[in-house]
């Protein structure tokens, strides 16, 4: 599918589901969340430099595992790990919210099986109540279990048991920590494709929770299907299907998503990982129902360049910065402070042109999905001088005056310029004329 046809399809999906792509961000209940996943809660010597780096990159939320097994190390005795409180104090000091994952089983209850039987479910609910009581007012989001669907994404009874768990846990959390938001699902790509997420919505779980969480990885889908552009087309269809089943928009939280940079099957290099990060964040902002995107993960889990699980991070294992981190730092102010306005892509060209804006300025965010190419762009009203942009291929430069000069015919209302595009988005100022925010 060509780029232009892709975005026409995306727009049609949004309109069919009653979700106009032009809806301003202010209409959402909460601002869009830029998050990361991290395992540092379980490091007794967790480094504060990580929290500072998160804040500097514009990250707002950290998703981590509040393992049931770690809180109940002795049967029926629930206790917070001593280093959890200093960890939270460190994240809070940097203005970072926490998302706690509740789950993973406990060997004292059903030999670690999922809480599907009554005794195990009752023990799980006691653990949920304990966590909500202990951390009242400190955890912004709770997520009920992680990737429940992996074991059996097609069995309706398996889905029904999880739906019951969600309902019970959500009620408990609201009783003990009413300010917290409750997410559930953490549905994998296979679960989405197998109808697991759809069955949850049909079971009425949206009446109990604040949002459905998804893990829509596409890095192993093969050439042409593993790109951010193919990903957003699929995600838009998922969005439409779920909202149609619910009879209303379903708030979606992508609590895990990324592309791993490693030397193996389904891997890409660190440069392409950075480009895909930028493209995916801008594309996901075209879907108003998506309320947040947590990159998996913040720091590489290991040092083996051939091991996939070691190479998802924004940082290397030793906290050195990867290109993806530098790109996120450059684009996060745009993701936070500008709203998607329209697709301006040209028919028949493998180029994505998205217009974003706020009350002060309009931007064109543009890149090529294939080989490098030149495109002509138009300003908003008269402008003068050099074209200003952020090139995500060189994010550390920040906003610069490019060598290209706007051409402004005296009889025209706008100016034009020719720019070269590649796989890294260019964030181009189209002018500081006020943009209606409705």
Short mmCIF file of N, CA and C in Angstrom, two decimals, residues 202-303:
data_model
loop_
_atom_site.label_atom_id
_atom_site.label_comp_id
_atom_site.label_asym_id
_atom_site.label_seq_id
_atom_site.Cartn_x
_atom_site.Cartn_y
_atom_site.Cartn_z
N UNK A 202 -15.78 -7.15 24.82
CA UNK A 202 -17.14 -7.70 24.74
C UNK A 202 -17.62 -8.20 26.09
N UNK A 203 -16.67 -8.60 26.95
CA UNK A 203 -17.04 -9.06 28.29
C UNK A 203 -17.36 -7.91 29.23
N UNK A 204 -17.16 -6.68 28.78
CA UNK A 204 -17.53 -5.52 29.57
C UNK A 204 -16.48 -5.00 30.52
N UNK A 205 -15.20 -5.35 30.30
CA UNK A 205 -14.16 -4.92 31.24
C UNK A 205 -13.97 -3.41 31.25
N UNK A 206 -14.36 -2.72 30.18
CA UNK A 206 -14.16 -1.28 30.14
C UNK A 206 -15.04 -0.56 31.17
N UNK A 207 -16.03 -1.24 31.71
CA UNK A 207 -16.84 -0.64 32.76
C UNK A 207 -16.08 -0.57 34.08
N UNK A 208 -15.01 -1.37 34.19
CA UNK A 208 -14.26 -1.46 35.45
C UNK A 208 -12.94 -0.71 35.41
N UNK A 209 -12.37 -0.51 34.22
CA UNK A 209 -11.00 0.01 34.12
C UNK A 209 -10.97 1.33 33.37
N UNK A 210 -9.81 1.99 33.44
CA UNK A 210 -9.64 3.29 32.78
C UNK A 210 -9.07 3.17 31.38
N UNK A 211 -8.50 2.02 31.05
CA UNK A 211 -7.93 1.87 29.72
C UNK A 211 -7.49 0.44 29.47
N UNK A 212 -7.46 0.08 28.20
CA UNK A 212 -7.00 -1.24 27.77
C UNK A 212 -5.55 -1.12 27.32
N UNK A 213 -4.68 -1.96 27.87
CA UNK A 213 -3.27 -1.90 27.50
C UNK A 213 -2.94 -2.95 26.45
N UNK A 214 -2.08 -2.56 25.52
CA UNK A 214 -1.68 -3.42 24.41
C UNK A 214 -0.17 -3.46 24.29
N UNK A 215 0.35 -4.58 23.76
CA UNK A 215 1.78 -4.74 23.45
C UNK A 215 1.89 -5.11 21.98
N UNK A 216 1.69 -4.15 21.08
CA UNK A 216 1.53 -4.45 19.65
C UNK A 216 2.85 -4.48 18.88
N UNK A 217 3.76 -5.38 19.26
CA UNK A 217 5.05 -5.50 18.58
C UNK A 217 4.87 -6.01 17.14
N UNK A 218 5.70 -5.49 16.23
CA UNK A 218 5.64 -5.94 14.83
C UNK A 218 7.03 -6.25 14.27
N UNK A 219 8.07 -6.26 15.12
CA UNK A 219 9.44 -6.35 14.60
C UNK A 219 9.73 -7.68 13.91
N UNK A 220 8.93 -8.71 14.17
CA UNK A 220 9.17 -10.01 13.52
C UNK A 220 8.15 -10.31 12.43
N UNK A 221 7.48 -9.33 11.93
CA UNK A 221 6.45 -9.56 10.91
C UNK A 221 7.01 -9.68 9.50
N UNK A 222 8.25 -9.39 9.30
CA UNK A 222 8.83 -9.53 7.97
C UNK A 222 8.89 -8.21 7.22
N UNK A 223 9.67 -8.21 6.17
CA UNK A 223 9.93 -7.01 5.38
C UNK A 223 8.63 -6.37 4.89
N UNK A 224 8.52 -5.07 5.11
CA UNK A 224 7.34 -4.34 4.67
C UNK A 224 6.21 -4.34 5.66
N UNK A 225 6.21 -5.29 6.61
CA UNK A 225 5.16 -5.37 7.61
C UNK A 225 5.66 -5.00 9.01
N UNK A 226 6.96 -4.74 9.11
CA UNK A 226 7.55 -4.45 10.42
C UNK A 226 7.93 -2.98 10.60
N UNK A 227 7.44 -2.13 9.73
CA UNK A 227 7.78 -0.71 9.77
C UNK A 227 6.77 0.06 10.62
N UNK A 228 7.12 1.25 11.08
CA UNK A 228 6.13 2.06 11.81
C UNK A 228 4.88 2.37 10.99
N UNK A 229 5.04 2.52 9.68
CA UNK A 229 3.88 2.84 8.84
C UNK A 229 2.92 1.66 8.73
N UNK A 230 3.45 0.44 8.58
CA UNK A 230 2.59 -0.75 8.58
C UNK A 230 1.96 -0.95 9.95
N UNK A 231 2.74 -0.67 10.99
CA UNK A 231 2.27 -0.81 12.37
C UNK A 231 1.07 0.09 12.65
N UNK A 232 1.14 1.36 12.24
CA UNK A 232 0.05 2.28 12.56
C UNK A 232 -1.20 1.94 11.77
N UNK A 233 -1.03 1.42 10.56
CA UNK A 233 -2.21 1.01 9.79
C UNK A 233 -2.95 -0.12 10.51
N UNK A 234 -2.19 -1.10 10.99
CA UNK A 234 -2.79 -2.22 11.73
C UNK A 234 -3.41 -1.72 13.04
N UNK A 235 -2.69 -0.85 13.76
CA UNK A 235 -3.18 -0.38 15.04
C UNK A 235 -4.46 0.43 14.87
N UNK A 236 -4.57 1.18 13.79
CA UNK A 236 -5.80 1.93 13.53
C UNK A 236 -6.98 0.99 13.33
N UNK A 237 -6.75 -0.13 12.68
CA UNK A 237 -7.83 -1.12 12.50
C UNK A 237 -8.23 -1.74 13.83
N UNK A 238 -7.23 -2.03 14.67
CA UNK A 238 -7.51 -2.57 16.01
C UNK A 238 -8.34 -1.57 16.81
N UNK A 239 -7.94 -0.32 16.76
CA UNK A 239 -8.64 0.76 17.44
C UNK A 239 -10.11 0.80 17.02
N UNK A 240 -10.35 0.74 15.73
CA UNK A 240 -11.72 0.79 15.23
C UNK A 240 -12.52 -0.41 15.71
N UNK A 241 -11.93 -1.60 15.63
CA UNK A 241 -12.64 -2.82 16.02
C UNK A 241 -13.04 -2.80 17.50
N UNK A 242 -12.12 -2.38 18.35
CA UNK A 242 -12.39 -2.38 19.78
C UNK A 242 -13.43 -1.33 20.15
N UNK A 243 -13.34 -0.15 19.55
CA UNK A 243 -14.31 0.90 19.85
C UNK A 243 -15.70 0.53 19.34
N UNK A 244 -15.74 -0.12 18.20
CA UNK A 244 -17.04 -0.56 17.68
C UNK A 244 -17.66 -1.58 18.62
N UNK A 245 -16.86 -2.52 19.14
CA UNK A 245 -17.38 -3.54 20.05
C UNK A 245 -17.86 -2.92 21.36
N UNK A 246 -17.15 -1.87 21.82
CA UNK A 246 -17.52 -1.23 23.08
C UNK A 246 -18.68 -0.27 22.92
N UNK A 247 -18.95 0.16 21.70
CA UNK A 247 -19.99 1.15 21.46
C UNK A 247 -19.56 2.55 21.84
N UNK A 248 -18.26 2.74 22.08
CA UNK A 248 -17.70 4.04 22.43
C UNK A 248 -16.19 3.94 22.29
N UNK A 249 -15.48 5.07 22.23
CA UNK A 249 -14.02 5.02 22.11
C UNK A 249 -13.40 4.28 23.29
N UNK A 250 -12.44 3.41 23.00
CA UNK A 250 -11.72 2.67 24.03
C UNK A 250 -10.36 3.32 24.25
N UNK A 251 -10.08 3.86 25.43
CA UNK A 251 -8.74 4.41 25.68
C UNK A 251 -7.70 3.30 25.62
N UNK A 252 -6.68 3.50 24.80
CA UNK A 252 -5.64 2.49 24.60
C UNK A 252 -4.31 2.99 25.16
N UNK A 253 -3.63 2.12 25.86
CA UNK A 253 -2.33 2.43 26.45
C UNK A 253 -1.33 1.39 25.94
N UNK A 254 -0.35 1.82 25.18
CA UNK A 254 0.66 0.91 24.64
C UNK A 254 1.75 0.77 25.69
N UNK A 255 1.56 -0.13 26.65
CA UNK A 255 2.46 -0.21 27.79
C UNK A 255 3.73 -1.00 27.49
N UNK A 256 3.82 -1.57 26.32
CA UNK A 256 5.09 -2.10 25.79
C UNK A 256 5.06 -1.97 24.28
N UNK A 257 6.13 -1.43 23.72
CA UNK A 257 6.27 -1.36 22.27
C UNK A 257 7.66 -0.86 21.94
N UNK A 258 8.30 -1.44 20.93
CA UNK A 258 9.59 -0.95 20.45
C UNK A 258 10.10 -1.86 19.34
N UNK A 259 11.27 -1.53 18.86
CA UNK A 259 12.00 -2.36 17.90
C UNK A 259 13.38 -2.66 18.51
N UNK A 260 13.78 -3.92 18.62
CA UNK A 260 15.09 -4.24 19.20
C UNK A 260 16.22 -4.05 18.19
N UNK A 261 17.34 -3.51 18.67
CA UNK A 261 18.52 -3.30 17.82
C UNK A 261 19.56 -4.35 18.17
N UNK A 262 19.57 -5.44 17.41
CA UNK A 262 20.51 -6.53 17.70
C UNK A 262 20.85 -7.28 16.42
N UNK A 263 21.87 -8.11 16.51
CA UNK A 263 22.37 -8.86 15.36
C UNK A 263 21.75 -10.25 15.35
N UNK A 264 20.54 -10.34 14.85
CA UNK A 264 19.84 -11.61 14.80
C UNK A 264 18.53 -11.48 14.06
N UNK A 265 17.79 -12.57 14.02
CA UNK A 265 16.51 -12.58 13.33
C UNK A 265 15.59 -11.51 13.90
N UNK A 266 14.98 -10.74 13.04
CA UNK A 266 14.05 -9.66 13.39
C UNK A 266 14.76 -8.42 13.94
N UNK A 267 16.09 -8.40 13.95
CA UNK A 267 16.81 -7.27 14.50
C UNK A 267 17.11 -6.19 13.47
N UNK A 268 17.31 -4.98 13.95
CA UNK A 268 17.75 -3.85 13.12
C UNK A 268 18.93 -3.20 13.82
N UNK A 269 19.58 -2.23 13.16
CA UNK A 269 20.71 -1.58 13.82
C UNK A 269 20.22 -0.42 14.68
N UNK A 270 21.12 0.15 15.47
CA UNK A 270 20.73 1.20 16.41
C UNK A 270 20.26 2.46 15.71
N UNK A 271 20.80 2.75 14.53
CA UNK A 271 20.37 3.93 13.80
C UNK A 271 18.92 3.80 13.34
N UNK A 272 18.58 2.64 12.77
CA UNK A 272 17.20 2.44 12.31
C UNK A 272 16.25 2.37 13.50
N UNK A 273 16.69 1.82 14.61
CA UNK A 273 15.86 1.81 15.82
C UNK A 273 15.48 3.24 16.21
N UNK A 274 16.44 4.14 16.14
CA UNK A 274 16.17 5.55 16.47
C UNK A 274 15.18 6.17 15.50
N UNK A 275 15.35 5.90 14.21
CA UNK A 275 14.42 6.44 13.21
C UNK A 275 13.01 5.90 13.43
N UNK A 276 12.92 4.60 13.70
CA UNK A 276 11.61 3.99 13.94
C UNK A 276 10.96 4.54 15.20
N UNK A 277 11.74 4.82 16.23
CA UNK A 277 11.18 5.43 17.43
C UNK A 277 10.51 6.75 17.09
N UNK A 278 11.21 7.61 16.38
CA UNK A 278 10.65 8.92 16.04
C UNK A 278 9.39 8.76 15.19
N UNK A 279 9.47 7.94 14.17
CA UNK A 279 8.32 7.77 13.28
C UNK A 279 7.11 7.20 14.03
N UNK A 280 7.34 6.23 14.91
CA UNK A 280 6.22 5.61 15.62
C UNK A 280 5.57 6.56 16.61
N UNK A 281 6.37 7.40 17.29
CA UNK A 281 5.76 8.34 18.22
C UNK A 281 4.91 9.37 17.49
N UNK A 282 5.38 9.88 16.36
CA UNK A 282 4.57 10.85 15.62
C UNK A 282 3.33 10.19 15.01
N UNK A 283 3.48 8.99 14.50
CA UNK A 283 2.33 8.31 13.91
C UNK A 283 1.26 7.97 14.95
N UNK A 284 1.68 7.54 16.13
CA UNK A 284 0.68 7.15 17.12
C UNK A 284 -0.11 8.35 17.62
N UNK A 285 0.46 9.56 17.49
CA UNK A 285 -0.28 10.76 17.89
C UNK A 285 -1.42 11.08 16.92
N UNK A 286 -1.48 10.38 15.78
CA UNK A 286 -2.59 10.56 14.86
C UNK A 286 -3.83 9.79 15.32
N UNK A 287 -3.70 8.94 16.34
CA UNK A 287 -4.83 8.16 16.85
C UNK A 287 -5.24 8.72 18.21
N UNK A 288 -6.32 9.48 18.28
CA UNK A 288 -6.70 10.12 19.55
C UNK A 288 -6.97 9.15 20.69
N UNK A 289 -7.36 7.93 20.38
CA UNK A 289 -7.66 6.98 21.46
C UNK A 289 -6.42 6.47 22.17
N UNK A 290 -5.26 6.58 21.55
CA UNK A 290 -4.04 6.11 22.19
C UNK A 290 -3.58 7.17 23.17
N UNK A 291 -3.56 6.83 24.44
CA UNK A 291 -3.30 7.80 25.50
C UNK A 291 -1.86 7.77 26.01
N UNK A 292 -1.09 6.76 25.62
CA UNK A 292 0.28 6.70 26.09
C UNK A 292 1.06 5.60 25.39
N UNK A 293 2.38 5.75 25.39
CA UNK A 293 3.28 4.84 24.68
C UNK A 293 4.52 4.68 25.56
N UNK A 294 4.70 3.45 26.08
CA UNK A 294 5.84 3.12 26.93
C UNK A 294 6.85 2.32 26.10
N UNK A 295 8.01 2.91 25.83
CA UNK A 295 9.05 2.22 25.06
C UNK A 295 9.65 1.10 25.92
N UNK A 296 9.74 -0.09 25.32
CA UNK A 296 10.36 -1.21 26.02
C UNK A 296 11.75 -1.43 25.44
N UNK A 297 12.78 -1.21 26.24
CA UNK A 297 12.69 -0.65 27.56
C UNK A 297 13.71 0.46 27.72
N UNK A 298 13.89 0.94 28.96
CA UNK A 298 14.76 2.09 29.16
C UNK A 298 16.23 1.74 28.94
N UNK A 299 16.65 0.60 29.47
CA UNK A 299 18.06 0.22 29.41
C UNK A 299 18.19 -1.22 28.95
N UNK A 300 19.18 -1.48 28.10
CA UNK A 300 19.41 -2.85 27.65
C UNK A 300 19.53 -3.80 28.83
N UNK A 301 18.94 -4.98 28.70
CA UNK A 301 18.97 -5.96 29.79
C UNK A 301 20.27 -6.73 29.87
N UNK A 302 21.12 -6.61 28.86
CA UNK A 302 22.40 -7.32 28.87
C UNK A 302 23.34 -6.74 27.83
N UNK A 303 24.40 -7.46 27.55
CA UNK A 303 25.45 -6.94 26.66
C UNK A 303 25.68 -7.81 25.42
#
